[in-house]
Structures are given as C-alpha cells and as structure tokens.
GROMACS .gro file of C-alpha atoms in nm:
model
  236
    1MET     CA    1  -1.983  -1.763  -2.557
    2ASP     CA    2  -2.291  -1.934  -2.408
    3ALA     CA    3  -2.073  -2.170  -2.206
    4THR     CA    4  -1.882  -1.874  -2.062
    5LEU     CA    5  -2.179  -1.650  -1.978
    6GLY     CA    6  -2.405  -1.932  -1.859
    7ASP     CA    7  -2.783  -1.932  -1.822
    8ILE     CA    8  -3.001  -1.623  -1.803
    9VAL     CA    9  -3.030  -1.475  -1.453
   10THR     CA   10  -3.279  -1.227  -1.309
   11ASN     CA   11  -3.033  -0.939  -1.262
   12GLU     CA   12  -2.715  -0.920  -1.468
   13LEU     CA   13  -2.456  -0.643  -1.494
   14LEU     CA   14  -2.203  -0.588  -1.773
   15ILE     CA   15  -1.920  -0.343  -1.704
   16CYS     CA   16  -1.682  -0.203  -1.966
   17THR     CA   17  -1.373  -0.066  -1.792
   18SER     CA   18  -1.268   0.134  -2.098
   19PRO     CA   19  -1.466   0.346  -2.348
   20LEU     CA   20  -1.266   0.167  -2.619
   21GLN     CA   21  -1.441  -0.158  -2.528
   22SER     CA   22  -1.790  -0.250  -2.642
   23CYS     CA   23  -2.016  -0.492  -2.460
   24ARG     CA   24  -2.273  -0.500  -2.740
   25PHE     CA   25  -2.160  -0.843  -2.859
   26ALA     CA   26  -2.207  -0.981  -2.507
   27LEU     CA   27  -2.548  -0.817  -2.478
   28LEU     CA   28  -2.652  -0.969  -2.811
   29ALA     CA   29  -2.532  -1.310  -2.692
   30ARG     CA   30  -2.755  -1.272  -2.385
   31VAL     CA   31  -3.048  -1.162  -2.601
   32GLN     CA   32  -3.008  -1.469  -2.820
   33LYS     CA   33  -2.986  -1.692  -2.510
   34ALA     CA   34  -3.302  -1.535  -2.369
   35ILE     CA   35  -3.488  -1.595  -2.696
   36GLU     CA   36  -3.374  -1.958  -2.697
   37GLN     CA   37  -3.532  -1.988  -2.352
   38GLY     CA   38  -3.864  -1.856  -2.483
   39LEU     CA   39  -3.835  -1.498  -2.357
   40HIS     CA   40  -3.917  -1.179  -2.548
   41ALA     CA   41  -3.622  -0.939  -2.564
   42LYS     CA   42  -3.641  -0.561  -2.527
   43ILE     CA   43  -3.338  -0.335  -2.579
   44ILE     CA   44  -3.338   0.014  -2.430
   45SER     CA   45  -3.016   0.178  -2.547
   46PHE     CA   46  -2.884   0.511  -2.423
   47MET     CA   47  -2.565   0.460  -2.627
   48ASP     CA   48  -2.653   0.371  -2.987
   49PHE     CA   49  -2.925   0.377  -3.248
   50GLN     CA   50  -3.125   0.080  -3.370
   51SER     CA   51  -2.921   0.069  -3.693
   52SER     CA   52  -2.597   0.026  -3.494
   53TRP     CA   53  -2.744  -0.268  -3.306
   54ALA     CA   54  -2.866  -0.427  -3.629
   55LYS     CA   55  -2.518  -0.396  -3.784
   56SER     CA   56  -2.358  -0.544  -3.472
   57ALA     CA   57  -2.601  -0.836  -3.479
   58GLU     CA   58  -2.503  -0.905  -3.839
   59ARG     CA   59  -2.131  -0.868  -3.770
   60CYS     CA   60  -2.142  -1.092  -3.463
   61ASN     CA   61  -2.327  -1.362  -3.653
   62PHE     CA   62  -2.662  -1.298  -3.486
   63ALA     CA   63  -2.827  -1.238  -3.823
   64LYS     CA   64  -3.142  -1.427  -3.719
   65LEU     CA   65  -3.221  -1.152  -3.469
   66SER     CA   66  -3.453  -0.888  -3.612
   67ILE     CA   67  -3.416  -0.563  -3.415
   68VAL     CA   68  -3.720  -0.343  -3.475
   69PRO     CA   69  -3.884  -0.039  -3.309
   70MET     CA   70  -4.092  -0.143  -3.009
   71ASN     CA   71  -4.423  -0.034  -3.164
   72ALA     CA   72  -4.352  -0.256  -3.465
   73ALA     CA   73  -4.288  -0.561  -3.250
   74SER     CA   74  -4.553  -0.516  -2.983
   75SER     CA   75  -4.823  -0.704  -3.171
   76ASN     CA   76  -4.591  -0.973  -3.306
   77GLN     CA   77  -4.562  -1.294  -3.106
   78ASP     CA   78  -4.244  -1.400  -3.286
   79ASN     CA   79  -3.981  -1.366  -3.015
   80SER     CA   80  -3.702  -1.347  -3.275
   81LYS     CA   81  -3.815  -0.987  -3.324
   82VAL     CA   82  -3.627  -0.782  -3.064
   83SER     CA   83  -3.806  -0.463  -2.957
   84PHE     CA   84  -3.582  -0.156  -2.957
   85VAL     CA   85  -3.628   0.168  -2.763
   86ASN     CA   86  -3.408   0.474  -2.816
   87GLY     CA   87  -3.317   0.577  -2.461
   88ALA     CA   88  -3.280   0.940  -2.567
   89ALA     CA   89  -3.660   0.964  -2.578
   90LEU     CA   90  -3.671   0.881  -2.206
   91CYS     CA   91  -3.426   1.163  -2.131
   92ALA     CA   92  -3.598   1.436  -2.333
   93GLU     CA   93  -3.878   1.538  -2.098
   94GLY     CA   94  -3.965   1.492  -1.733
   95ASP     CA   95  -3.774   1.291  -1.474
   96VAL     CA   96  -3.550   1.040  -1.652
   97LEU     CA   97  -3.557   0.797  -1.359
   98GLU     CA   98  -3.937   0.798  -1.349
   99ASN     CA   99  -3.957   0.757  -1.726
  100ILE     CA  100  -3.737   0.447  -1.715
  101GLU     CA  101  -3.932   0.296  -1.426
  102LYS     CA  102  -4.268   0.354  -1.596
  103LEU     CA  103  -4.147   0.186  -1.914
  104LEU     CA  104  -4.019  -0.118  -1.726
  105TRP     CA  105  -4.354  -0.164  -1.555
  106THR     CA  106  -4.520  -0.194  -1.898
  107PHE     CA  107  -4.313  -0.504  -1.973
  108GLY     CA  108  -4.417  -0.852  -1.866
  109LYS     CA  109  -4.257  -1.126  -1.661
  110ASN     CA  110  -4.174  -1.311  -1.984
  111ASP     CA  111  -3.965  -1.020  -2.115
  112TYR     CA  112  -3.586  -0.994  -2.107
  113ILE     CA  113  -3.487  -0.628  -2.076
  114VAL     CA  114  -3.148  -0.487  -2.176
  115LEU     CA  115  -3.064  -0.142  -2.037
  116ASP     CA  116  -2.761  -0.036  -2.240
  117GLY     CA  117  -2.555   0.254  -2.103
  118LEU     CA  118  -2.777   0.310  -1.801
  119ASP     CA  119  -2.500   0.501  -1.623
  120ILE     CA  120  -2.602   0.802  -1.833
  121VAL     CA  121  -2.841   0.880  -1.547
  122CYS     CA  122  -2.536   0.964  -1.332
  123SER     CA  123  -2.456   1.261  -1.555
  124LEU     CA  124  -2.816   1.360  -1.634
  125TYR     CA  125  -2.954   1.354  -1.281
  126PRO     CA  126  -2.913   1.692  -1.105
  127ASP     CA  127  -2.624   1.725  -0.861
  128ALA     CA  128  -2.731   1.731  -0.498
  129GLU     CA  129  -2.612   1.605  -0.161
  130THR     CA  130  -2.861   1.321  -0.186
  131LYS     CA  131  -2.777   1.227  -0.547
  132ASN     CA  132  -2.610   0.895  -0.467
  133ILE     CA  133  -2.892   0.805  -0.229
  134GLN     CA  134  -3.147   0.879  -0.502
  135LEU     CA  135  -2.957   0.672  -0.759
  136LYS     CA  136  -2.931   0.376  -0.520
  137ALA     CA  137  -3.304   0.401  -0.450
  138PHE     CA  138  -3.361   0.402  -0.827
  139ILE     CA  139  -3.166   0.076  -0.859
  140ASP     CA  140  -3.369  -0.076  -0.575
  141ARG     CA  141  -3.694   0.018  -0.747
  142LEU     CA  142  -3.585  -0.134  -1.078
  143ILE     CA  143  -3.493  -0.458  -0.902
  144ASP     CA  144  -3.828  -0.451  -0.721
  145THR     CA  145  -4.006  -0.470  -1.058
  146GLU     CA  146  -3.892  -0.836  -1.058
  147ARG     CA  147  -3.822  -0.816  -1.431
  148ARG     CA  148  -3.528  -0.991  -1.592
  149LEU     CA  149  -3.274  -0.711  -1.632
  150CYS     CA  150  -2.939  -0.697  -1.810
  151VAL     CA  151  -2.767  -0.364  -1.744
  152SER     CA  152  -2.451  -0.238  -1.917
  153LEU     CA  153  -2.231   0.039  -1.778
  154THR     CA  154  -1.910   0.216  -1.880
  155PRO     CA  155  -1.814   0.402  -1.560
  156ARG     CA  156  -1.611   0.720  -1.604
  157LYS     CA  157  -1.291   0.671  -1.406
  158SER     CA  158  -1.279   1.031  -1.285
  159GLU     CA  159  -1.638   1.028  -1.154
  160LYS     CA  160  -1.693   0.883  -0.808
  161GLU     CA  161  -2.070   0.865  -0.856
  162ASP     CA  162  -2.024   0.636  -1.157
  163GLU     CA  163  -1.818   0.396  -0.948
  164ILE     CA  164  -2.073   0.402  -0.665
  165PHE     CA  165  -2.352   0.338  -0.914
  166ALA     CA  166  -2.164   0.043  -1.071
  167ARG     CA  167  -2.070  -0.113  -0.739
  168TYR     CA  168  -2.423  -0.089  -0.603
  169TRP     CA  169  -2.559  -0.257  -0.914
  170ALA     CA  170  -2.290  -0.526  -0.882
  171HIS     CA  171  -2.376  -0.600  -0.520
  172ASN     CA  172  -2.740  -0.649  -0.623
  173SER     CA  173  -2.672  -0.861  -0.932
  174ASP     CA  174  -2.689  -1.237  -0.976
  175GLN     CA  175  -2.408  -1.220  -1.232
  176VAL     CA  176  -2.144  -0.959  -1.317
  177VAL     CA  177  -1.957  -0.959  -1.649
  178ILE     CA  178  -1.649  -0.736  -1.681
  179LEU     CA  179  -1.488  -0.647  -2.015
  180GLN     CA  180  -1.133  -0.510  -2.014
  181ASN     CA  181  -0.859  -0.410  -2.254
  182LEU     CA  182  -0.530  -0.597  -2.254
  183LYS     CA  183  -0.251  -0.454  -2.042
  184THR     CA  184  -0.022  -0.474  -2.345
  185GLY     CA  185  -0.261  -0.267  -2.557
  186LEU     CA  186  -0.417  -0.367  -2.888
  187ALA     CA  187  -0.344  -0.713  -3.028
  188SER     CA  188  -0.431  -0.872  -3.359
  189ASP     CA  189  -0.538  -1.203  -3.208
  190VAL     CA  190  -0.709  -1.089  -2.885
  191SER     CA  191  -0.966  -0.811  -2.832
  192GLY     CA  192  -0.978  -0.821  -2.453
  193LYS     CA  193  -1.051  -1.011  -2.135
  194LEU     CA  194  -1.395  -1.118  -2.016
  195THR     CA  195  -1.456  -1.198  -1.650
  196VAL     CA  196  -1.776  -1.362  -1.524
  197ILE     CA  197  -1.862  -1.347  -1.153
  198ARG     CA  198  -2.157  -1.519  -0.983
  199PRO     CA  199  -2.125  -1.410  -0.618
  200GLU     CA  200  -2.390  -1.643  -0.470
  201GLU     CA  201  -2.234  -1.948  -0.635
  202ASP     CA  202  -1.875  -1.837  -0.564
  203ILE     CA  203  -1.796  -1.866  -0.936
  204LYS     CA  204  -1.536  -1.656  -1.119
  205LYS     CA  205  -1.430  -1.730  -1.477
  206GLU     CA  206  -1.177  -1.534  -1.683
  207VAL     CA  207  -1.121  -1.579  -2.057
  208LEU     CA  208  -0.968  -1.390  -2.347
  209TYR     CA  209  -1.183  -1.323  -2.652
  210LYS     CA  210  -1.146  -1.212  -3.011
  211LEU     CA  211  -1.412  -1.002  -3.183
  212GLY     CA  212  -1.384  -1.072  -3.554
  213ASP     CA  213  -1.578  -1.025  -3.876
  214ARG     CA  214  -1.766  -1.351  -3.827
  215GLY     CA  215  -1.851  -1.332  -3.461
  216VAL     CA  216  -1.689  -1.368  -3.121
  217GLU     CA  217  -1.441  -1.640  -3.037
  218ILE     CA  218  -1.307  -1.740  -2.697
  219VAL     CA  219  -0.933  -1.745  -2.761
  220THR     CA  220  -0.804  -1.916  -2.449
  221ALA     CA  221  -0.859  -1.931  -2.076
  222GLY     CA  222  -0.651  -1.856  -1.772
  223LEU     CA  223  -0.391  -1.623  -1.923
  224ILE     CA  224  -0.444  -1.360  -1.658
  225SER     CA  225  -0.084  -1.240  -1.678
  226THR     CA  226  -0.164  -1.077  -2.014
  227SER     CA  227  -0.482  -0.910  -1.902
  228GLY     CA  228  -0.560  -0.551  -1.815
  229ARG     CA  229  -0.594  -0.394  -1.474
  230ASP     CA  230  -0.904  -0.517  -1.295
  231ASP     CA  231  -1.049  -0.206  -1.130
  232PHE     CA  232  -1.360  -0.400  -1.024
  233SER     CA  233  -1.190  -0.719  -0.903
  234ASN     CA  234  -1.319  -0.671  -0.548
  235LEU     CA  235  -1.688  -0.669  -0.635
  236ARG     CA  236  -1.766  -0.995  -0.462
   0.00000   0.00000   0.00000
C-alpha cells in the first residue's frame, strides 16, 4: 500500500465514490506512514467513533497503532499514540466551520491531521446563495494553516454542493486518492479500485485492492476494464 500511495504530502484528498466503500484502511495506511516519518497523527472523524477506528486498525493489521482520546495523548510524546477527536463535538454548538478551524490552529507543524468525512459541513452549513463561496473560503483557510492535512469525502451524487466541495479540494491538493466499486459489483477476490493522482507531477496510478481479515492487499494493476465508473476522472 505504501508503494501505491507514496510519501506524505501537505494536502491530500481521499474520495469514496460510493457509500458502500470505506477509505478508513487508506487513512490508517497514511497515519502509519506519517508516524514512520516522525509525525504525530490526529484523527478528527465526523463518520465513526474511536472504537470503530480501533477495530479497523486491528483488522487492517495496524495493531501497533494506539488510537486514544486527544486529551489522553496530548502529554504523551510517543507518536504511536494517535489522538482521536469525535467530530460530532465540533458540530454541536456554534459555527462548525469556525470550530474546525480553531482546532486545527491548536495543532503543530509536526502533526499529521486526518479530517474524516469533512463533507458533512455541506449538509450542516445553512443554505444560502453564498454557501458554495463560503465553503470554498473555508477550504482556503484550512490550507492557509499550512498543516499537513488528509481529508476524506464521500460526496452525495444528488447534491451539487458536495461535488463542488470535492472538486475544489481536489484542485488544491497535492495528491488525490479515489476509491471506487467494481463495475461488475461485489467480487470475492477484489474489493474495489484505487486511483492515485498527483497533478503537479503528472502521475496517475490505478490498482485493484482486496480488503481482507489480515489487512489490505494490492491484487493487480492496470485492469481498468473491470473497474467502476470514474465520476472524478477529470480532476486534473
């Protein structure tokens, strides 16, 4: 997986094109890579609880990762302890965009920050004529923090604002990772297709992967004829 996803970049985007897909295994792979490079990982998840992440880490063979509440890890210098924040707490009171920004500013330049399911702000932020402008400005401000960010999205196909949000993130990312279902549906030997795009380096890699009980395995490469529809193929 490391060879496919490559080195850690400043701004990375993971897109799931189907709610049946999960990018958690890819996010955990990035967290492990960041730790190997001496960074401290923080996970802010708007999708799942800490226990779900811990189970996924165990299932995907990332058992060495210890995912703990942020207050329990803040005083510990062991970077194998991954700080976890329940994103629901940021949505409970006040402006959700401001709450996220304020939290990011508390992190340091040596932190690797995962924002899992950030597209929830598209549905939580009040509808207005300037909504898309406000969401784009929010993305700009997060990038301006100059923190290492890894953002995961699962855009709703029927919602134009989700697509706009995803595309704007993609155009401002150093690397885009796209997870898709197979066109032929479920398969016993393949879970889906993973596409990695690095626009500045003109790199595009496509592989099939299998998510099993003992981790993630790259099944083969280049079998694009068996892959699903690529709704985000024109991101570059």
